[in-house]
PDB file of C-alpha atoms in Angstrom:
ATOM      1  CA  UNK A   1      70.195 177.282 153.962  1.00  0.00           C
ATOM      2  CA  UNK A   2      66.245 176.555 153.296  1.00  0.00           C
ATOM      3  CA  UNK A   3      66.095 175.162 156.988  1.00  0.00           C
ATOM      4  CA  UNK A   4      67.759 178.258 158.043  1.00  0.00           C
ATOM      5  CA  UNK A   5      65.389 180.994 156.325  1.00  0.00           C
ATOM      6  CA  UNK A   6      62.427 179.531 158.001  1.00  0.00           C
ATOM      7  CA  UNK A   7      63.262 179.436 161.154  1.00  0.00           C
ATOM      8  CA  UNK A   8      65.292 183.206 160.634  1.00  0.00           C
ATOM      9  CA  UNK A   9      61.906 184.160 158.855  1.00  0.00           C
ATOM     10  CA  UNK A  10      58.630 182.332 160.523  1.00  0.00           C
ATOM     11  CA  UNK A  11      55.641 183.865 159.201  1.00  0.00           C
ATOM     12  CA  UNK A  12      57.249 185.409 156.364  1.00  0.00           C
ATOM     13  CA  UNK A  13      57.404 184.397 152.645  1.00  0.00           C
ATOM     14  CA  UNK A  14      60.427 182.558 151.836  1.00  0.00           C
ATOM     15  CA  UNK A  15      61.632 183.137 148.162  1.00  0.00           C
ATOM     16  CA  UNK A  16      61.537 180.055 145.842  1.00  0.00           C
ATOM     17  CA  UNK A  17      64.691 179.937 144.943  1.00  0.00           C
ATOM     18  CA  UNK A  18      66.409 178.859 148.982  1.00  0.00           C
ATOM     19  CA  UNK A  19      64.036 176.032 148.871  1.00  0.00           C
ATOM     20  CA  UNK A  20      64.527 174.915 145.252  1.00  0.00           C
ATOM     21  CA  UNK A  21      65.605 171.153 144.803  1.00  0.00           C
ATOM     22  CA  UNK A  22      66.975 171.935 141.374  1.00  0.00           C
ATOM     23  CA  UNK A  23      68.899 175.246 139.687  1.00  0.00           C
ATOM     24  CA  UNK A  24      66.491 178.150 139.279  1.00  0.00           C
ATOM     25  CA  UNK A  25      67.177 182.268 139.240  1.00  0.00           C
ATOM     26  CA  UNK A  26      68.004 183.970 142.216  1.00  0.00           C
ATOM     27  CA  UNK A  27      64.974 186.552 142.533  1.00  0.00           C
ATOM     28  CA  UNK A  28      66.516 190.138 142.772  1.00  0.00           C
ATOM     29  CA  UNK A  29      69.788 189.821 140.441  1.00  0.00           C
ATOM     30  CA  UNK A  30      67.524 189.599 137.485  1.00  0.00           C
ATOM     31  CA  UNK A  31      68.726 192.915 136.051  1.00  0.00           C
ATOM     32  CA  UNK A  32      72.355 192.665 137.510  1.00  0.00           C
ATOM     33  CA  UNK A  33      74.637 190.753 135.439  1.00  0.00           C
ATOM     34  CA  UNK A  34      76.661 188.580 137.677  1.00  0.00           C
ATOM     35  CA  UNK A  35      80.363 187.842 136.831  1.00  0.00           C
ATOM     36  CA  UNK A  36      81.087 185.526 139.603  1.00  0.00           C
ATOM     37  CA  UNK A  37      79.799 184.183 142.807  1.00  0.00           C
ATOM     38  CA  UNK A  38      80.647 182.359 145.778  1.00  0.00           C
ATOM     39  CA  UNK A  39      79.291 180.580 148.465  1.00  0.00           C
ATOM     40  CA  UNK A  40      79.699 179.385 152.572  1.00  0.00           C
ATOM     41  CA  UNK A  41      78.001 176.932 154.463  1.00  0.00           C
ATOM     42  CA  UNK A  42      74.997 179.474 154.911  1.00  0.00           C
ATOM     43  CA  UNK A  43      75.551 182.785 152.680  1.00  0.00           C
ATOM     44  CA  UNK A  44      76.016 183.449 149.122  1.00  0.00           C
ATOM     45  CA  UNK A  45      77.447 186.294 146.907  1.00  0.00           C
ATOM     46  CA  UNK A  46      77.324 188.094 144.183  1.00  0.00           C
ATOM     47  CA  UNK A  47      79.842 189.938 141.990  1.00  0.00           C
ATOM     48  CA  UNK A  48      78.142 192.156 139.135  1.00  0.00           C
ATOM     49  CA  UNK A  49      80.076 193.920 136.359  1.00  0.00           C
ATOM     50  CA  UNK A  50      79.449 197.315 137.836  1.00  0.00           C
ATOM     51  CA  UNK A  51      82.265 196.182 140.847  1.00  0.00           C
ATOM     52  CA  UNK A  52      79.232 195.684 143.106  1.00  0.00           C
ATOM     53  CA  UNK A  53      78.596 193.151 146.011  1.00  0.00           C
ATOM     54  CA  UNK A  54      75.562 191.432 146.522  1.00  0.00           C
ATOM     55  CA  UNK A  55      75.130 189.124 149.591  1.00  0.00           C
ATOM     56  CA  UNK A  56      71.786 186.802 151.204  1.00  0.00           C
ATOM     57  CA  UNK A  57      71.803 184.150 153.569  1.00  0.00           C
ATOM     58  CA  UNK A  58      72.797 184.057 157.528  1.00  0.00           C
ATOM     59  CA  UNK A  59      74.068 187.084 158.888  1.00  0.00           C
ATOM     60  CA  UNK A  60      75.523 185.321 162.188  1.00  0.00           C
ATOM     61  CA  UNK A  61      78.888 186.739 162.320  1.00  0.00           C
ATOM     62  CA  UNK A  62      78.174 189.898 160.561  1.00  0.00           C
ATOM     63  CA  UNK A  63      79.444 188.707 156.949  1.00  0.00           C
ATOM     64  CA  UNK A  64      76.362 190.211 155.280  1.00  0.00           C
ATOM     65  CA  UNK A  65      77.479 194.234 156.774  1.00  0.00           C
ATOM     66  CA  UNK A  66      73.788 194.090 157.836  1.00  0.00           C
ATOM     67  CA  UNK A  67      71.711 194.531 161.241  1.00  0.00           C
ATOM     68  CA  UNK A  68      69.097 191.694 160.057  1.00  0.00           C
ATOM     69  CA  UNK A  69      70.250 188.448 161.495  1.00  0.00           C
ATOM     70  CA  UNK A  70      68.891 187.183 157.892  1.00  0.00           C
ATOM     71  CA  UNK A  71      68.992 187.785 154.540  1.00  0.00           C
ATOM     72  CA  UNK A  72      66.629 186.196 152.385  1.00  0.00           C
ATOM     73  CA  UNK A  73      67.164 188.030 149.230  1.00  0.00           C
ATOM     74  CA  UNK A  74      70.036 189.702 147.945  1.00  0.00           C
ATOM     75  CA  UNK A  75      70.975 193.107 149.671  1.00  0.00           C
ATOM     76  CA  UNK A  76      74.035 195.072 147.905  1.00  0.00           C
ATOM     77  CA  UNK A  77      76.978 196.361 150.434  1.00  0.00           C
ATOM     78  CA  UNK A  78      77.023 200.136 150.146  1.00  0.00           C
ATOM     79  CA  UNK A  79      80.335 200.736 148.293  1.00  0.00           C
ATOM     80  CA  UNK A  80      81.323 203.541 151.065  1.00  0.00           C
ATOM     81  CA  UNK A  81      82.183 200.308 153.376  1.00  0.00           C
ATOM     82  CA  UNK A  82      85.264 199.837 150.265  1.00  0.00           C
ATOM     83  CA  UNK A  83      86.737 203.511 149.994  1.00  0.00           C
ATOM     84  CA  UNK A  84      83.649 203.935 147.172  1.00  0.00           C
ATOM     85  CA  UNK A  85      86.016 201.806 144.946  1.00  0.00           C
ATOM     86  CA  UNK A  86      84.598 199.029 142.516  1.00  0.00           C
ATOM     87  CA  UNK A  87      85.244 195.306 143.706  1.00  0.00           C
ATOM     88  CA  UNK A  88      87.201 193.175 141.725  1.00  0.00           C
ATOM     89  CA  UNK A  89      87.132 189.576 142.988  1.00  0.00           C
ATOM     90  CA  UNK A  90      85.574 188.035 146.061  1.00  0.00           C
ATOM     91  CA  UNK A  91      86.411 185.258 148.505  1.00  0.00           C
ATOM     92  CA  UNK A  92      84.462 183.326 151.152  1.00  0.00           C
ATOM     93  CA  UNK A  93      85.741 181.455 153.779  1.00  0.00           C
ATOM     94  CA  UNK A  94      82.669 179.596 156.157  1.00  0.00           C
ATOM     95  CA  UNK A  95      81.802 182.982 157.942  1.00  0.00           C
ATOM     96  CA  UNK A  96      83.933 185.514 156.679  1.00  0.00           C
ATOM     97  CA  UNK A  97      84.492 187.188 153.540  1.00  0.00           C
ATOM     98  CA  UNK A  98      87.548 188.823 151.557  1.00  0.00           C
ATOM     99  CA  UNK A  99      87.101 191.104 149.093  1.00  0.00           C
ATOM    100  CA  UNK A 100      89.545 193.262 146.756  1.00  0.00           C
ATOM    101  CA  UNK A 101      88.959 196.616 144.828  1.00  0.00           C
ATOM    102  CA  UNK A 102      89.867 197.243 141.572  1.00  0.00           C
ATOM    103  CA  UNK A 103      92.531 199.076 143.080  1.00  0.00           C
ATOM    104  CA  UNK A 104      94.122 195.998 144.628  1.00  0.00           C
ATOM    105  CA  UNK A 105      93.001 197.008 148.502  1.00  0.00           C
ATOM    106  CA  UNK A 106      91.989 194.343 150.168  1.00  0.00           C
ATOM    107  CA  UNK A 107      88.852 194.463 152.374  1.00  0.00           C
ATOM    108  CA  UNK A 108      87.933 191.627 155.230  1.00  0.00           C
ATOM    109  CA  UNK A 109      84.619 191.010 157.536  1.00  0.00           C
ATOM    110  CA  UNK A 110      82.916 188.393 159.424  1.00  0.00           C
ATOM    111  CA  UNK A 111      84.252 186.509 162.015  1.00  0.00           C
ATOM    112  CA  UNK A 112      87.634 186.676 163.314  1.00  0.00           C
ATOM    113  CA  UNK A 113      87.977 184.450 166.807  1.00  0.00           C
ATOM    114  CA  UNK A 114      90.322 182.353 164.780  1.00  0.00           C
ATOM    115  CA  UNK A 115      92.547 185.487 163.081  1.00  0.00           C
ATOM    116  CA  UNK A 116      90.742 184.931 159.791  1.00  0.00           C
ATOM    117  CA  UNK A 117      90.441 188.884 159.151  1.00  0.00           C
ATOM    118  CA  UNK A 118      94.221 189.206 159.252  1.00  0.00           C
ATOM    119  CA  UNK A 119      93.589 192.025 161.991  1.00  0.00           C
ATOM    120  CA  UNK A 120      95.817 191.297 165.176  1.00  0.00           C
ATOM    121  CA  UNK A 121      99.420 190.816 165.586  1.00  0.00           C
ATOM    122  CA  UNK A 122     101.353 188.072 167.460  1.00  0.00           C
ATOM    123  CA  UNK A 123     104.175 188.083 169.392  1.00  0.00           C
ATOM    124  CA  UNK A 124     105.469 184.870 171.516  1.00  0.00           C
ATOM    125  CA  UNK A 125     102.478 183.301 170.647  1.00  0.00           C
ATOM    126  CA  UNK A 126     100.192 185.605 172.208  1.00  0.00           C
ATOM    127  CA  UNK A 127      97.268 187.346 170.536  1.00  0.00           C
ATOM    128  CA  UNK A 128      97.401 191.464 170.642  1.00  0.00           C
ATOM    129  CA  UNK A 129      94.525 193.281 169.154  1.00  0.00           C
ATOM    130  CA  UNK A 130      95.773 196.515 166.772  1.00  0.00           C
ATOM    131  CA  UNK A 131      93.385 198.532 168.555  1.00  0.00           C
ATOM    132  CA  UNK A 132      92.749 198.765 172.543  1.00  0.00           C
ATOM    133  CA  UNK A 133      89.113 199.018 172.433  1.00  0.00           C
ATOM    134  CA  UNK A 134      86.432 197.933 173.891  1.00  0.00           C
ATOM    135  CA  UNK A 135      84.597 194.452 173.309  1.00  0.00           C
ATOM    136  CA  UNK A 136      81.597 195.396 172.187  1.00  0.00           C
ATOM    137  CA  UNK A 137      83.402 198.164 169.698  1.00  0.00           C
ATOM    138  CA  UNK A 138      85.406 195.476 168.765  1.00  0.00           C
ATOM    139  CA  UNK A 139      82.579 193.132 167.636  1.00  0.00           C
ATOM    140  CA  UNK A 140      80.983 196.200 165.599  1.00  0.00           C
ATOM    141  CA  UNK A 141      84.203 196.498 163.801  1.00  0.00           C
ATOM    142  CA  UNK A 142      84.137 192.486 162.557  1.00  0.00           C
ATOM    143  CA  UNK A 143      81.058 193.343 160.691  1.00  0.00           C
ATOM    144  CA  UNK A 144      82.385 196.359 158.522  1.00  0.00           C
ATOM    145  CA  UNK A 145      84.912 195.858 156.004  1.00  0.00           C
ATOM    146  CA  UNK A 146      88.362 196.907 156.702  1.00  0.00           C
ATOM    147  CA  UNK A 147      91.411 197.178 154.390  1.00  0.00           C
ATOM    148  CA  UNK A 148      94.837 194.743 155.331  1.00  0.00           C
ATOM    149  CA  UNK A 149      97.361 196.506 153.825  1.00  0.00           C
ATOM    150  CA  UNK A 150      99.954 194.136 153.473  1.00  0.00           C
ATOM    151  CA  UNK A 151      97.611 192.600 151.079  1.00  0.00           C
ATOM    152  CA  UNK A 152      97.342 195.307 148.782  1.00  0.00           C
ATOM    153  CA  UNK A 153      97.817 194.180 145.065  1.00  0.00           C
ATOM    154  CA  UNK A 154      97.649 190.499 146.069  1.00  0.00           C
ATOM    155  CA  UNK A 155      97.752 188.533 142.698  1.00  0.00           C
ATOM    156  CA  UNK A 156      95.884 185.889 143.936  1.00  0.00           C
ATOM    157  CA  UNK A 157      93.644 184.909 146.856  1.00  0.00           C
ATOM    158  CA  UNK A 158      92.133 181.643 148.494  1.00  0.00           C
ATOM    159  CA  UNK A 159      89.944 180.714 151.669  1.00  0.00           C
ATOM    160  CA  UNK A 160      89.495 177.884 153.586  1.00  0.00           C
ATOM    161  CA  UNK A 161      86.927 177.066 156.222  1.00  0.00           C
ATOM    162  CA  UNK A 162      88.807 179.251 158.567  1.00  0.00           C
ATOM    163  CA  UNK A 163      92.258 180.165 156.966  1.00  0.00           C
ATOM    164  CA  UNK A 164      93.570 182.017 154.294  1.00  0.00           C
ATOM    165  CA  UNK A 165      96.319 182.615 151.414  1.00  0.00           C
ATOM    166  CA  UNK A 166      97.453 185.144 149.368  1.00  0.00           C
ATOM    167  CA  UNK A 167     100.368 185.636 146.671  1.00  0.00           C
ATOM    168  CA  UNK A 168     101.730 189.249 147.436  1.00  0.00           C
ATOM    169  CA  UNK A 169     104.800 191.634 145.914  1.00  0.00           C
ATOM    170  CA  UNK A 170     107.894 190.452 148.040  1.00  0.00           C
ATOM    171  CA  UNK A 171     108.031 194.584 148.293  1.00  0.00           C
ATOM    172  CA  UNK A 172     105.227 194.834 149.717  1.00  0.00           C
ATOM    173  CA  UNK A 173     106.399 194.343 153.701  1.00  0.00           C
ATOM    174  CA  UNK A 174     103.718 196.645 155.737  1.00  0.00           C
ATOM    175  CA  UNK A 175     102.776 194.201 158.262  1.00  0.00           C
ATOM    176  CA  UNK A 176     105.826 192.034 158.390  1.00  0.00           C
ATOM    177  CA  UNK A 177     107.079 192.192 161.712  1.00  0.00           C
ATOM    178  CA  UNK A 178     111.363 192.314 162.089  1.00  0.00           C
ATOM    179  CA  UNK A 179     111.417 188.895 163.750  1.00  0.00           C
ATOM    180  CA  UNK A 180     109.220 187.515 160.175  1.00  0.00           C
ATOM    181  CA  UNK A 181     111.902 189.339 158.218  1.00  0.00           C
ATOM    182  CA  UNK A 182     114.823 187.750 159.878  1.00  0.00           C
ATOM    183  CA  UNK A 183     113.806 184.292 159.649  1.00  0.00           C
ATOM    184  CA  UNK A 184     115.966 181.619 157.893  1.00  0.00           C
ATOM    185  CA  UNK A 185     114.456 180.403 154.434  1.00  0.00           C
ATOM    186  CA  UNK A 186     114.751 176.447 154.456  1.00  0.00           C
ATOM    187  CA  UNK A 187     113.108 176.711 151.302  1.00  0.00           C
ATOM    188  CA  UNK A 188     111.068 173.562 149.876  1.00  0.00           C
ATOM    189  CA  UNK A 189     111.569 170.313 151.357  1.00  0.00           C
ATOM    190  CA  UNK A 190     111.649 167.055 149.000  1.00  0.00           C
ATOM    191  CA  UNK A 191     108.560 164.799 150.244  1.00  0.00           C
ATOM    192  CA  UNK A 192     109.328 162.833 152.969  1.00  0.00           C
ATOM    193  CA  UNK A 193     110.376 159.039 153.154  1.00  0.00           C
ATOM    194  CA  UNK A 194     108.170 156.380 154.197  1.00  0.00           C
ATOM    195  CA  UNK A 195     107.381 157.268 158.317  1.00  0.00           C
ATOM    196  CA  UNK A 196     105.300 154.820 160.462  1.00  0.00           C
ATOM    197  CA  UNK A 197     101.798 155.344 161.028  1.00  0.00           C
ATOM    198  CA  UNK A 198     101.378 158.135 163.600  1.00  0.00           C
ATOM    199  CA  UNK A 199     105.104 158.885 163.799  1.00  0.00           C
ATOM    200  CA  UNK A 200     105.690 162.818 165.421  1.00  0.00           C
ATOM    201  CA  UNK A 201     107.895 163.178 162.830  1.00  0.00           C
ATOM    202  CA  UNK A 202     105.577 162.586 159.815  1.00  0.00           C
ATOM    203  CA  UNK A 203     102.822 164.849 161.644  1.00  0.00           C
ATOM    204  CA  UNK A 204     105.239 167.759 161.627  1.00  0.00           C
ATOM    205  CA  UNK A 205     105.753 167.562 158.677  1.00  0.00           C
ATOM    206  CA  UNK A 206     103.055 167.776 157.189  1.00  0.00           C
ATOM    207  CA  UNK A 207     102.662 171.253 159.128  1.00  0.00           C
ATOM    208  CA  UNK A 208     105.103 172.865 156.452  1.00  0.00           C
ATOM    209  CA  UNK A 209     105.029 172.783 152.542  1.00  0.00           C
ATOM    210  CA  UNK A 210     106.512 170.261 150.973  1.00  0.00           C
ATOM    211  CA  UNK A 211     107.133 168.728 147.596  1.00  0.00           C
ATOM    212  CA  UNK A 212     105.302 165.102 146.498  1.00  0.00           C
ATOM    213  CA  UNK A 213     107.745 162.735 144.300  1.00  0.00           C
ATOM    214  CA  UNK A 214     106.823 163.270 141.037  1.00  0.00           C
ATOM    215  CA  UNK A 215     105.541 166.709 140.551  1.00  0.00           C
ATOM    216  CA  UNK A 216     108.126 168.696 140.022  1.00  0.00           C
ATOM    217  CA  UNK A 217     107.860 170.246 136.277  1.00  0.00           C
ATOM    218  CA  UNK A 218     110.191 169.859 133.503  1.00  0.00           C
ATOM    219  CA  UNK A 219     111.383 172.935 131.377  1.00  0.00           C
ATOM    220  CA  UNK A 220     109.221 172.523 129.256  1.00  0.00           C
ATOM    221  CA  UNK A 221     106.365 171.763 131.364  1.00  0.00           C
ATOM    222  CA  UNK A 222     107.328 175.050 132.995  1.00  0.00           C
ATOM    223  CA  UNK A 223     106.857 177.445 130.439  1.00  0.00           C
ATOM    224  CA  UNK A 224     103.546 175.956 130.051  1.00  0.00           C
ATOM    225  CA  UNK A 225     102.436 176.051 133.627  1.00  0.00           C
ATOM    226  CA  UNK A 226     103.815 180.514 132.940  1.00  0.00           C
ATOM    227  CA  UNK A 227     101.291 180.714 129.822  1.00  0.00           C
ATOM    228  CA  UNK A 228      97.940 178.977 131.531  1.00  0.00           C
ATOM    229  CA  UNK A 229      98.265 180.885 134.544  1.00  0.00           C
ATOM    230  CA  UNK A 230      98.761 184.096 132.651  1.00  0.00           C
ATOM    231  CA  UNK A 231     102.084 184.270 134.246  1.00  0.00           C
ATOM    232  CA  UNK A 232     104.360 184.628 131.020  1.00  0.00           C
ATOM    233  CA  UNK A 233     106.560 187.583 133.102  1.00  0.00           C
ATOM    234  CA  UNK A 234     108.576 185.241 135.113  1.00  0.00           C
ATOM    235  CA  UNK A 235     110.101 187.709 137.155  1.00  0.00           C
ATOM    236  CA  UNK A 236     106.540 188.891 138.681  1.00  0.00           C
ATOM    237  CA  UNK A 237     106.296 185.794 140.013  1.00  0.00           C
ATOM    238  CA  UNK A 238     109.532 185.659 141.137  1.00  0.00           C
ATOM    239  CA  UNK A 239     108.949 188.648 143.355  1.00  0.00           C
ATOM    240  CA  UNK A 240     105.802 187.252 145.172  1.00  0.00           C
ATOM    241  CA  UNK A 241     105.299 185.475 148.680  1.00  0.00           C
ATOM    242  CA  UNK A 242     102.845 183.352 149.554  1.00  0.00           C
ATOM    243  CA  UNK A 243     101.302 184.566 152.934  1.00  0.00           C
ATOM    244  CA  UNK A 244      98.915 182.610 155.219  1.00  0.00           C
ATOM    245  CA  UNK A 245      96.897 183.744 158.232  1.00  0.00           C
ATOM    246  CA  UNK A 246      93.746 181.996 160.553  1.00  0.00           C
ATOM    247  CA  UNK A 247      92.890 178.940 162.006  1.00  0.00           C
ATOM    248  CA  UNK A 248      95.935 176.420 161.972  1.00  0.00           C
ATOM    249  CA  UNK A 249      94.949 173.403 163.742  1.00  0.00           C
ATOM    250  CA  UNK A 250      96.278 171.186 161.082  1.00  0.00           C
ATOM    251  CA  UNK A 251      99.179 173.147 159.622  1.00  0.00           C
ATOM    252  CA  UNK A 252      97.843 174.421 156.896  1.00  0.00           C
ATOM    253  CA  UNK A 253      99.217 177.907 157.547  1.00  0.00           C
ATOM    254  CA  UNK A 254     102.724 176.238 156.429  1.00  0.00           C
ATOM    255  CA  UNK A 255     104.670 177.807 159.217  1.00  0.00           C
ATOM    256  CA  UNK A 256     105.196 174.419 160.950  1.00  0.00           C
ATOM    257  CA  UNK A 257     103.232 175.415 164.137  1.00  0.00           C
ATOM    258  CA  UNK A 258      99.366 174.429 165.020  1.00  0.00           C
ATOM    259  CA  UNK A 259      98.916 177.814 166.752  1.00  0.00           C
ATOM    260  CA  UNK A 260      96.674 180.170 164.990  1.00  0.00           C
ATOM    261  CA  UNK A 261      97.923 183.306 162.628  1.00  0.00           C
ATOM    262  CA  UNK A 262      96.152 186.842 163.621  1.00  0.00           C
ATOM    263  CA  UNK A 263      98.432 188.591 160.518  1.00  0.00           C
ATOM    264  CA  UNK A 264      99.307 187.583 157.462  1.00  0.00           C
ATOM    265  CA  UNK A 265     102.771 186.326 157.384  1.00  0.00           C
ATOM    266  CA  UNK A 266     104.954 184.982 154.495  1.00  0.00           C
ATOM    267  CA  UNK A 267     105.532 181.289 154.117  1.00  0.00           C
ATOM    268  CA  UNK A 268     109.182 180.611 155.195  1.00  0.00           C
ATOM    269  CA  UNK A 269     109.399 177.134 153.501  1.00  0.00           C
ATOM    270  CA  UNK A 270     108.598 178.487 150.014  1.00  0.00           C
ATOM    271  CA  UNK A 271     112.273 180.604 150.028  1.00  0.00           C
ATOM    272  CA  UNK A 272     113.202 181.449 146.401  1.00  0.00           C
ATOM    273  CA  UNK A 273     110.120 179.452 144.731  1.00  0.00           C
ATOM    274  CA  UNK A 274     108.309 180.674 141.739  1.00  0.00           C
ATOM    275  CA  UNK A 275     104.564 180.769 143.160  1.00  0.00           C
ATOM    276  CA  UNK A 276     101.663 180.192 140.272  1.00  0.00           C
ATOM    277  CA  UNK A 277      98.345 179.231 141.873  1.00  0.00           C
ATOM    278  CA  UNK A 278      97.632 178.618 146.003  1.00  0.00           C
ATOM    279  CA  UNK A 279      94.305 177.097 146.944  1.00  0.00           C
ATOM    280  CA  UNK A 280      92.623 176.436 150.672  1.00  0.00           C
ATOM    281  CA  UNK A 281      90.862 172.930 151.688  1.00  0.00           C
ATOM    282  CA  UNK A 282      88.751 173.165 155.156  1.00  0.00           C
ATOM    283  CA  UNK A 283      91.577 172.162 156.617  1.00  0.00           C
ATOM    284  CA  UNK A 284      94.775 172.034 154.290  1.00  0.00           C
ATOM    285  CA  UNK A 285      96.409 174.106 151.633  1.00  0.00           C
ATOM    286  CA  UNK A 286      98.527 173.475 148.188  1.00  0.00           C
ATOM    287  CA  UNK A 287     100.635 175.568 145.816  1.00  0.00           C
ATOM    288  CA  UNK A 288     101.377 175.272 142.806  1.00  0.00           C
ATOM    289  CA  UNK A 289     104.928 176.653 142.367  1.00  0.00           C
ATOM    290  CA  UNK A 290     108.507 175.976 140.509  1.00  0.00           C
ATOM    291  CA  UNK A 291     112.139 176.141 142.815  1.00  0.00           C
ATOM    292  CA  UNK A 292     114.763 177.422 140.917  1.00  0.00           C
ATOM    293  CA  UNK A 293     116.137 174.851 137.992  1.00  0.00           C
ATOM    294  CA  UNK A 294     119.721 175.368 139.371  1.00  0.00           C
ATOM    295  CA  UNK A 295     119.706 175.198 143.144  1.00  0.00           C
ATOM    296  CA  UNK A 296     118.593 172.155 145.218  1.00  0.00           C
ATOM    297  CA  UNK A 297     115.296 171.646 147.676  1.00  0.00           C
ATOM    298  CA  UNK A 298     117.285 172.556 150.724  1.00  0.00           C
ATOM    299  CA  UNK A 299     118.361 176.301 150.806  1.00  0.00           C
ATOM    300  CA  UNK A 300     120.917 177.953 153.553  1.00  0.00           C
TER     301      UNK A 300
END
């Protein structure tokens, strides 16, 4: 980022702390207290206690929800931009951001050529923006943050590079399309046998959840995985889906495809699975989940 905020700010001052080669205090959160942060390739964020953002760093695809191509000092998002709620938690992909309210609304900004923001539907593989409007409208819109509905009350959250997850309320079906809602569950598949190197088969896949040998829990080992994850009401988890939308080059939206996801859509593979904790590589994804003790990998 130091490379970054010189040439973004020649002639200008550049604050210590973007050109530090060791840990030191981020000048202007010195009076906030911060109760978590995250990070991209070239911005940074703040969460205070107060439910307020705080965001520095580039400003490229409008993740910062400011007009200055650069930030180099922390600049606090307006809470008008989230309904006036407080935020909750925060999420950062490479240039975009995801945010949620103490509400459980679910807020997203920055780039979306890749369906990242969760804000366009597909149909036969075709993108379709929500709104017919014009380009440059369009582009403003990226940089402001919007609520996805079907995410509201999302129990957990990740980001990749480009992608995303989220554990939702199976009830919760605003933006899942009929065709979504008619597919056939195949539910988790055991990990596949031994395939030659660069067999089509293998690649595949590896395009769709599936379960490594091994590390399925025991019983026991199942009760514990409910009380470290906070999860001791089984059937909450129970009624969740794990959805997945963005870039999908390398199947790691789990839907068995390489074409990218413009809405959020639930996992099909996952069927009946008990869902615990999801988390987002640059370019894969992993849950951490339980099938059923009494019915097999392969659901009808």
């Amino acid at each position: 980022m130091a490379s970054r905020a010189k040439r973004m700010n020649q002639g200008r001052t550049i604050p210590l702390f973007l050109t530090a080669k060791e840990p030191c205090r981020v000048s202007g959160l010195e009076k906030l207290k911060v109760k978590r942060v995250t990070a991209s390739s070239y911005h940074s964020v703040s969460l205070t206690d107060k439910g307020e953002l705080y965001v520095w760093g580039s400003n490229k695809h409008g993740q910062l929800v400011s007009k200055e191509i650069f930030l180099a000092e922390p600049v606090k998002i307006e809470a008008n931009f989230f309904s006036d709620e407080k935020i909750g938690a925060v999420w950062s992909g490479w240039t975009h951001l995801v945010a949620q309210t103490e509400s459980g609304k679910v807020f997203t900004w920055g780039r979306a050529d890749y369906g990242q923001l969760g804000r366009s539907s597909v149909h036969d593989g075709q993108r379709q923006e929500v709104c017919r409007i014009s380009e440059e409208h369009s582009e403003q819109l990226l940089n402001v943050p919007v609520p996805v509905p079907c995410l509201t009350g999302a129990s957990q959250i990740a980001c990749g590079s480009e992608h995303n997850l989220a554990i939702v309320d199976k009830r919760n079906q605003t933006c899942q399309p009929q065709e979504i809602l008619a597919e056939k569950r195949v539910g988790l598949q055991p990990y596949p046998p031994a395939f030659a190197e660069g067999d089509p088969l293998s690649l595949l896949l590896l395009k769709a959840p599936v379960c490594p040998p091994g590390v399925s829990p025991s019983a026991e080992q199942h009760r514990g995985i409910h009380e470290c994850t906070g999860r001791l009401d089984a059937s909450a988890a129970e009624g969740s889906q794990c959805f997945s939308w963005g870039w999908n080059e390398h199947g790691m939206c789990g839907d068995g495809t390489e074409a990218n996801i413009y809405a959020p859509k639930p996992i099909p593979a996952f069927g009946s699975a008990e869902l615990f904790l999801i988390g987002c590589g640059a370019g894969h994804s992993m849950a951490l989940c339980q099938t059923p003790l009494n019915v097999t990998h392969r659901e009808s």
